[in-house]
């Protein structure tokens, strides 16, 4: 390992698992104790690490060994999640603890330049780096949003435009992948997990052995375009019977409008009808839930994760899907893979913006100055 990646490894380990003693750090990173001593010294000199004396522990004789911790306020980061109608922004510290939040409606702004101008107004100048996340196909390495389905963007050099507007180094990423990165760095201890988002679209982030999968072409985890019904409705992507064409919120509402004859039915109204026992509406939710469970069951069989986390835009709506999702998973998960833990968690858009900030933090950590 070269010096830069050794420093980054040390810094990431203390950031995500600290405070810890140098000996533990050597064990966790696989570096020698003298190397750890030397590299942590330079991280202390540049103000990224501090020594704390709180971790001596009982039963130790003499002076307790100093533990190392990250100076979380050494740098601040901004994260912005772009939805179809709003920007959601956060400022975080190095540990991705949210210090500030802001929301800004997009109004008529849909063109990339207009949205980027609003991002420029939202992001404070004192942050070290910015992460911007959008739905769809985003190339993190080049910062290009190749396809954003809600705003209809194609091949937008999003990171470069945001850098120009804010003056801050920017990384752009797919939104669920960014949210998954935050969970991977600062959330669950699980080394292999799937984070599924059900709402205006259906998508997932995949973590295998501690790494978020990006795929060879920057596309991975497009759960919404996994086929679940060869005779199902046509999807906006051009294919037929995608999960998203069956279980996304617009797909659900289209189907419920058909069965009830209420063309302007809202999700709240649909939930009310289902709760009042309307069997036609109940069956639409059940069908969608089973489809989600079937698709996630397939993912579980392929990757064997410890944990599946469901995040729903609308928790009351997800509550109607959930028993069918769980039944679908149980019906399709193979053998011991069915031991997977399944959690449902509210993850508001501020958490998605925090995910975008985490991608910026991750890039910073990879290049943390240590000498
Ligand atoms: Zn599709």
Short mmCIF file of C-alpha atoms and ligand atoms in Angstrom, two decimals:
data_model
loop_
_atom_site.label_atom_id
_atom_site.label_comp_id
_atom_site.label_asym_id
_atom_site.label_seq_id
_atom_site.Cartn_x
_atom_site.Cartn_y
_atom_site.Cartn_z
CA UNK A 1 0.00 0.00 0.00
CA UNK A 2 1.35 3.45 -0.83
CA UNK A 3 1.52 6.23 1.72
CA UNK A 4 -1.57 8.02 0.45
CA UNK A 5 -3.84 4.98 0.61
CA UNK A 6 -2.38 3.99 4.01
CA UNK A 7 -3.21 7.44 5.37
CA UNK A 8 -6.69 7.29 3.84
CA UNK A 9 -7.24 3.83 5.35
CA UNK A 10 -6.18 5.03 8.80
CA UNK A 11 -8.31 8.13 8.57
CA UNK A 12 -11.39 6.22 7.38
CA UNK A 13 -11.01 3.64 10.14
CA UNK A 14 -10.85 6.25 12.90
CA UNK A 15 -13.66 8.24 11.24
CA UNK A 16 -16.08 5.34 11.03
CA UNK A 17 -15.04 3.22 14.03
CA UNK A 18 -13.09 5.51 16.36
CA UNK A 19 -12.04 6.63 18.86
CA UNK A 20 -9.45 3.86 19.07
CA UNK A 21 -5.94 3.10 20.24
CA UNK A 22 -3.04 2.89 17.82
CA UNK A 23 -2.65 -0.84 18.46
CA UNK A 24 -6.29 -1.48 17.43
CA UNK A 25 -5.79 0.73 14.42
CA UNK A 26 -2.76 -1.31 13.34
CA UNK A 27 -4.74 -4.52 13.75
CA UNK A 28 -7.74 -3.20 11.80
CA UNK A 29 -5.76 -1.67 8.93
CA UNK A 30 -3.12 -4.42 8.72
CA UNK A 31 -0.35 -1.81 8.95
CA UNK A 32 2.65 -2.13 11.26
CA UNK A 33 2.63 -0.26 14.57
CA UNK A 34 5.59 1.98 13.57
CA UNK A 35 3.80 2.89 10.31
CA UNK A 36 0.61 3.69 12.21
CA UNK A 37 2.59 5.81 14.70
CA UNK A 38 4.24 7.76 11.89
CA UNK A 39 1.13 8.32 9.78
CA UNK A 40 -1.16 9.20 12.69
CA UNK A 41 1.46 11.76 13.77
CA UNK A 42 1.13 13.52 10.44
CA UNK A 43 -2.68 13.41 10.64
CA UNK A 44 -2.44 15.00 14.08
CA UNK A 45 -0.07 17.66 12.71
CA UNK A 46 -2.55 18.57 9.95
CA UNK A 47 -5.39 18.78 12.47
CA UNK A 48 -7.47 15.81 11.29
CA UNK A 49 -6.85 13.57 14.30
CA UNK A 50 -6.62 14.37 18.00
CA UNK A 51 -5.48 12.35 20.97
CA UNK A 52 -8.06 11.75 23.63
CA UNK A 53 -7.29 10.32 27.05
CA UNK A 54 -10.78 9.05 27.79
CA UNK A 55 -10.30 5.55 26.44
CA UNK A 56 -7.75 4.30 28.98
CA UNK A 57 -10.26 1.95 30.56
CA UNK A 58 -10.31 0.48 34.04
CA UNK A 59 -7.67 -1.94 35.21
CA UNK A 60 -4.83 -0.34 33.30
CA UNK A 61 -1.72 0.41 35.23
CA UNK A 62 -0.06 3.77 34.95
CA UNK A 63 -0.83 6.39 32.34
CA UNK A 64 -3.69 5.34 30.04
CA UNK A 65 -2.74 5.00 26.38
CA UNK A 66 -4.14 7.87 24.36
CA UNK A 67 -6.88 6.97 21.89
CA UNK A 68 -7.16 8.71 18.54
CA UNK A 69 -10.27 10.45 17.35
CA UNK A 70 -11.22 12.54 14.34
CA UNK A 71 -11.61 16.28 14.70
CA UNK A 72 -15.06 16.19 13.10
CA UNK A 73 -15.35 19.97 12.76
CA UNK A 74 -12.02 20.24 10.93
CA UNK A 75 -13.98 20.56 7.67
CA UNK A 76 -17.62 20.97 6.71
CA UNK A 77 -19.38 19.43 3.71
CA UNK A 78 -22.56 20.17 1.78
CA UNK A 79 -24.93 17.61 0.33
CA UNK A 80 -27.81 18.36 -2.03
CA UNK A 81 -30.48 15.93 -3.15
CA UNK A 82 -32.33 17.02 -6.29
CA UNK A 83 -35.91 15.75 -6.54
CA UNK A 84 -38.50 16.40 -9.27
CA UNK A 85 -39.70 19.54 -7.49
CA UNK A 86 -37.21 20.64 -4.84
CA UNK A 87 -33.63 20.83 -3.62
CA UNK A 88 -32.92 19.47 -0.17
CA UNK A 89 -29.60 20.60 1.26
CA UNK A 90 -27.57 19.81 4.37
CA UNK A 91 -24.26 20.93 5.84
CA UNK A 92 -22.44 18.21 7.77
CA UNK A 93 -19.18 17.72 9.59
CA UNK A 94 -16.61 15.06 8.71
CA UNK A 95 -18.69 12.40 10.49
CA UNK A 96 -21.72 13.34 8.38
CA UNK A 97 -23.52 14.77 11.41
CA UNK A 98 -26.03 17.28 10.04
CA UNK A 99 -25.33 20.86 11.20
CA UNK A 100 -27.79 22.74 8.97
CA UNK A 101 -30.65 21.90 6.61
CA UNK A 102 -32.47 23.88 3.90
CA UNK A 103 -35.14 23.22 1.29
CA UNK A 104 -35.70 25.15 -1.90
CA UNK A 105 -38.61 24.52 -4.33
CA UNK A 106 -37.55 24.19 -7.96
CA UNK A 107 -40.58 26.12 -9.21
CA UNK A 108 -40.31 26.29 -12.98
CA UNK A 109 -36.61 25.42 -12.95
CA UNK A 110 -36.08 22.07 -14.67
CA UNK A 111 -33.28 22.77 -17.13
CA UNK A 112 -29.85 21.83 -15.72
CA UNK A 113 -28.50 25.41 -15.77
CA UNK A 114 -31.51 26.73 -13.82
CA UNK A 115 -31.37 23.96 -11.23
CA UNK A 116 -27.59 24.41 -10.87
CA UNK A 117 -28.08 28.16 -10.31
CA UNK A 118 -30.42 27.33 -7.38
CA UNK A 119 -27.84 24.85 -6.04
CA UNK A 120 -25.30 27.69 -6.19
CA UNK A 121 -27.60 29.84 -4.06
CA UNK A 122 -28.22 27.04 -1.56
CA UNK A 123 -24.64 25.92 -0.86
CA UNK A 124 -22.74 28.05 1.68
CA UNK A 125 -19.24 29.12 0.62
CA UNK A 126 -17.42 27.81 3.72
CA UNK A 127 -17.70 24.07 2.91
CA UNK A 128 -14.74 21.98 1.69
CA UNK A 129 -16.67 19.93 -0.84
CA UNK A 130 -20.13 19.37 -2.21
CA UNK A 131 -21.98 16.17 -3.08
CA UNK A 132 -25.00 16.36 -5.37
CA UNK A 133 -27.30 13.39 -5.89
CA UNK A 134 -29.98 12.81 -8.50
CA UNK A 135 -32.06 9.81 -9.53
CA UNK A 136 -31.11 7.72 -12.52
CA UNK A 137 -27.86 6.89 -14.27
CA UNK A 138 -24.97 8.95 -12.92
CA UNK A 139 -21.27 8.40 -13.61
CA UNK A 140 -19.62 9.25 -10.31
CA UNK A 141 -16.11 9.29 -11.79
CA UNK A 142 -16.88 11.92 -14.43
CA UNK A 143 -19.73 13.65 -12.55
CA UNK A 144 -22.04 13.31 -15.54
CA UNK A 145 -25.76 12.64 -15.03
CA UNK A 146 -26.28 10.42 -18.06
CA UNK A 147 -30.02 10.07 -17.53
CA UNK A 148 -32.27 11.62 -14.88
CA UNK A 149 -35.86 10.37 -15.42
CA UNK A 150 -37.83 12.92 -13.35
CA UNK A 151 -36.33 16.09 -14.87
CA UNK A 152 -35.62 14.45 -18.22
CA UNK A 153 -31.89 15.21 -18.15
CA UNK A 154 -29.48 13.49 -20.51
CA UNK A 155 -25.68 13.74 -20.37
CA UNK A 156 -25.53 16.71 -18.02
CA UNK A 157 -22.00 17.46 -16.68
CA UNK A 158 -23.54 18.04 -13.26
CA UNK A 159 -20.42 18.06 -11.08
CA UNK A 160 -18.60 20.49 -13.40
CA UNK A 161 -21.60 22.85 -13.60
CA UNK A 162 -22.02 22.83 -9.81
CA UNK A 163 -18.31 23.50 -9.29
CA UNK A 164 -18.62 26.49 -11.57
CA UNK A 165 -21.71 27.77 -9.72
CA UNK A 166 -20.42 27.22 -6.18
CA UNK A 167 -16.65 27.41 -6.44
CA UNK A 168 -16.54 24.23 -4.36
CA UNK A 169 -15.10 20.84 -5.49
CA UNK A 170 -18.14 18.73 -6.35
CA UNK A 171 -18.94 15.07 -6.78
CA UNK A 172 -22.20 13.90 -8.35
CA UNK A 173 -23.74 10.51 -7.73
CA UNK A 174 -26.89 8.47 -8.05
CA UNK A 175 -29.15 9.27 -5.09
CA UNK A 176 -29.77 5.77 -3.69
CA UNK A 177 -26.09 4.88 -4.06
CA UNK A 178 -25.19 8.01 -2.05
CA UNK A 179 -27.76 7.14 0.63
CA UNK A 180 -26.34 3.62 0.76
CA UNK A 181 -22.81 5.02 1.11
CA UNK A 182 -23.92 6.96 4.22
CA UNK A 183 -25.44 3.81 5.70
CA UNK A 184 -22.24 1.90 4.85
CA UNK A 185 -19.87 4.45 6.40
CA UNK A 186 -21.86 5.77 9.34
CA UNK A 187 -24.91 3.50 9.82
CA UNK A 188 -25.22 -0.26 10.05
CA UNK A 189 -22.44 -2.66 11.09
CA UNK A 190 -23.67 -5.15 8.48
CA UNK A 191 -20.96 -5.86 5.88
CA UNK A 192 -23.46 -6.96 3.23
CA UNK A 193 -26.83 -5.26 2.98
CA UNK A 194 -29.43 -3.92 0.58
CA UNK A 195 -31.15 -0.56 0.95
CA UNK A 196 -34.44 -0.49 -0.96
CA UNK A 197 -36.32 2.74 -1.64
CA UNK A 198 -39.99 2.57 -2.58
CA UNK A 199 -41.73 5.76 -3.60
CA UNK A 200 -41.92 7.80 -6.78
CA UNK A 201 -39.54 5.14 -8.13
CA UNK A 202 -38.23 1.81 -6.86
CA UNK A 203 -34.50 1.35 -6.56
CA UNK A 204 -31.84 -0.12 -4.30
CA UNK A 205 -28.26 0.21 -3.16
CA UNK A 206 -26.15 -2.93 -2.75
CA UNK A 207 -23.26 -3.34 -0.32
CA UNK A 208 -21.18 -6.51 -0.58
CA UNK A 209 -18.34 -7.10 1.91
CA UNK A 210 -18.28 -3.43 2.88
CA UNK A 211 -18.26 -1.97 -0.64
CA UNK A 212 -21.08 -0.20 -2.43
CA UNK A 213 -21.51 -1.82 -5.85
CA UNK A 214 -21.32 0.57 -8.77
CA UNK A 215 -21.14 -1.97 -11.59
CA UNK A 216 -18.87 -1.88 -14.62
CA UNK A 217 -20.91 0.88 -16.28
CA UNK A 218 -21.97 2.84 -13.19
CA UNK A 219 -25.37 1.17 -13.14
CA UNK A 220 -26.13 -1.33 -10.35
CA UNK A 221 -29.11 -1.78 -8.08
CA UNK A 222 -31.72 -0.67 -10.63
CA UNK A 223 -34.30 -2.81 -8.86
CA UNK A 224 -37.11 -0.80 -10.46
CA UNK A 225 -36.22 -2.19 -13.88
CA UNK A 226 -36.02 -5.81 -12.83
CA UNK A 227 -38.79 -7.63 -14.72
CA UNK A 228 -41.53 -9.03 -12.48
CA UNK A 229 -44.35 -9.66 -14.95
CA UNK A 230 -43.77 -10.44 -18.64
CA UNK A 231 -47.38 -9.42 -19.37
CA UNK A 232 -47.27 -6.41 -17.05
CA UNK A 233 -47.62 -2.73 -17.96
CA UNK A 234 -45.11 -0.97 -20.18
CA UNK A 235 -42.38 0.91 -18.28
CA UNK A 236 -41.11 4.39 -19.23
CA UNK A 237 -37.71 2.78 -19.86
CA UNK A 238 -39.20 0.99 -22.86
CA UNK A 239 -39.37 -2.51 -21.36
CA UNK A 240 -42.49 -4.33 -20.22
CA UNK A 241 -43.35 -5.52 -16.71
CA UNK A 242 -40.59 -3.72 -14.78
CA UNK A 243 -41.10 -3.58 -10.99
CA UNK A 244 -41.33 0.21 -11.20
CA UNK A 245 -44.24 -0.05 -13.66
CA UNK A 246 -46.12 -2.11 -11.04
CA UNK A 247 -45.07 -0.78 -7.63
CA UNK A 248 -43.96 2.85 -7.88
CA UNK A 249 -46.34 5.47 -6.53
CA UNK A 250 -47.43 6.73 -9.99
CA UNK A 251 -48.00 3.12 -11.13
CA UNK A 252 -50.06 2.35 -8.01
CA UNK A 253 -52.16 5.49 -8.47
CA UNK A 254 -52.77 4.75 -12.16
CA UNK A 255 -54.00 1.29 -11.30
CA UNK A 256 -56.15 2.51 -8.39
CA UNK A 257 -57.69 5.21 -10.61
CA UNK A 258 -58.66 2.43 -13.03
CA UNK A 259 -60.26 0.12 -10.48
CA UNK A 260 -62.10 2.88 -8.58
CA UNK A 261 -63.04 5.09 -11.51
CA UNK A 262 -61.57 8.09 -9.61
CA UNK A 263 -59.11 9.57 -12.14
CA UNK A 264 -57.66 12.13 -9.68
CA UNK A 265 -57.15 9.71 -6.79
CA UNK A 266 -54.29 10.72 -4.46
CA UNK A 267 -52.11 8.42 -2.39
CA UNK A 268 -53.80 9.61 0.83
CA UNK A 269 -57.22 8.88 -0.68
CA UNK A 270 -56.03 5.45 -1.87
CA UNK A 271 -54.73 4.63 1.62
CA UNK A 272 -58.06 5.72 3.09
CA UNK A 273 -59.97 3.48 0.67
CA UNK A 274 -57.73 0.52 1.47
CA UNK A 275 -58.16 1.10 5.20
CA UNK A 276 -61.93 1.27 4.77
CA UNK A 277 -61.71 -2.19 3.28
CA UNK A 278 -62.15 -1.49 -0.45
CA UNK A 279 -61.09 -4.90 -1.81
CA UNK A 280 -60.16 -3.56 -5.28
CA UNK A 281 -57.72 -1.02 -3.80
CA UNK A 282 -56.45 -3.55 -1.26
CA UNK A 283 -55.64 -5.95 -4.08
CA UNK A 284 -53.64 -3.28 -5.98
CA UNK A 285 -51.48 -2.68 -2.88
CA UNK A 286 -51.16 -6.44 -2.33
CA UNK A 287 -50.10 -7.04 -5.92
CA UNK A 288 -47.49 -4.26 -5.72
CA UNK A 289 -46.21 -5.56 -2.38
CA UNK A 290 -45.86 -9.10 -3.71
CA UNK A 291 -43.97 -7.80 -6.74
CA UNK A 292 -41.53 -5.88 -4.50
CA UNK A 293 -41.09 -8.98 -2.31
CA UNK A 294 -40.49 -11.18 -5.35
CA UNK A 295 -37.84 -8.83 -6.77
CA UNK A 296 -36.12 -8.35 -3.39
CA UNK A 297 -36.25 -12.12 -2.83
CA UNK A 298 -34.29 -12.46 -6.07
CA UNK A 299 -31.72 -9.92 -4.87
CA UNK A 300 -31.40 -11.81 -1.56
CA UNK A 301 -30.77 -15.06 -3.44
CA UNK A 302 -28.06 -13.45 -5.56
CA UNK A 303 -26.16 -11.56 -2.83
CA UNK A 304 -27.10 -13.22 0.47
CA UNK A 305 -27.15 -9.99 2.51
CA UNK A 306 -27.37 -9.85 6.31
CA UNK A 307 -29.90 -7.06 6.20
CA UNK A 308 -32.49 -5.47 3.93
CA UNK A 309 -33.55 -1.93 4.87
CA UNK A 310 -36.71 -0.55 3.29
CA UNK A 311 -37.06 3.19 3.06
CA UNK A 312 -40.43 4.53 1.97
CA UNK A 313 -41.31 8.04 0.81
CA UNK A 314 -44.71 7.50 2.40
CA UNK A 315 -44.70 5.27 5.49
CA UNK A 316 -48.50 4.88 5.67
CA UNK A 317 -48.52 3.74 2.05
CA UNK A 318 -45.65 1.33 2.68
CA UNK A 319 -47.49 -0.09 5.70
CA UNK A 320 -50.13 -1.39 3.25
CA UNK A 321 -47.44 -3.01 1.10
CA UNK A 322 -45.30 -4.36 3.93
CA UNK A 323 -47.07 -7.66 4.83
CA UNK A 324 -47.13 -8.58 1.14
CA UNK A 325 -43.49 -7.56 0.71
CA UNK A 326 -42.49 -9.78 3.63
CA UNK A 327 -44.63 -12.65 2.33
CA UNK A 328 -43.08 -12.22 -1.12
CA UNK A 329 -39.57 -12.34 0.34
CA UNK A 330 -40.42 -15.40 2.42
CA UNK A 331 -41.87 -17.11 -0.65
CA UNK A 332 -38.82 -16.46 -2.84
CA UNK A 333 -35.75 -16.36 -0.56
CA UNK A 334 -33.80 -19.59 -0.89
CA UNK A 335 -32.60 -21.69 2.03
CA UNK A 336 -30.47 -19.94 4.65
CA UNK A 337 -30.63 -16.68 2.68
CA UNK A 338 -34.14 -16.30 4.17
CA UNK A 339 -32.50 -15.57 7.56
CA UNK A 340 -31.93 -12.02 6.32
CA UNK A 341 -33.14 -9.31 8.74
CA UNK A 342 -35.72 -6.94 7.26
CA UNK A 343 -36.14 -3.41 8.64
CA UNK A 344 -38.35 -0.51 7.62
CA UNK A 345 -36.94 2.91 8.34
CA UNK A 346 -38.16 6.43 7.58
CA UNK A 347 -35.40 8.11 5.62
CA UNK A 348 -36.52 11.68 4.85
CA UNK A 349 -34.90 13.61 2.01
CA UNK A 350 -32.45 15.24 4.46
CA UNK A 351 -30.95 11.76 4.93
CA UNK A 352 -30.60 11.45 1.15
CA UNK A 353 -28.83 14.84 1.10
CA UNK A 354 -26.59 13.57 3.93
CA UNK A 355 -25.80 10.64 1.63
CA UNK A 356 -24.66 13.10 -1.03
CA UNK A 357 -22.46 14.81 1.58
CA UNK A 358 -21.01 11.40 2.51
CA UNK A 359 -19.87 10.85 -1.08
CA UNK A 360 -18.04 14.19 -0.88
CA UNK A 361 -16.55 13.16 2.49
CA UNK A 362 -15.43 9.83 1.02
CA UNK A 363 -13.62 11.58 -1.80
CA UNK A 364 -11.97 13.92 0.69
CA UNK A 365 -10.85 11.02 2.87
CA UNK A 366 -9.24 9.37 -0.16
CA UNK A 367 -7.08 12.49 -0.55
CA UNK A 368 -6.71 13.65 3.05
CA UNK A 369 -3.56 15.70 3.48
CA UNK A 370 -1.27 13.84 5.87
CA UNK A 371 2.10 15.34 5.18
ZN1 LIG B 1 -38.23 -0.14 -16.68
#
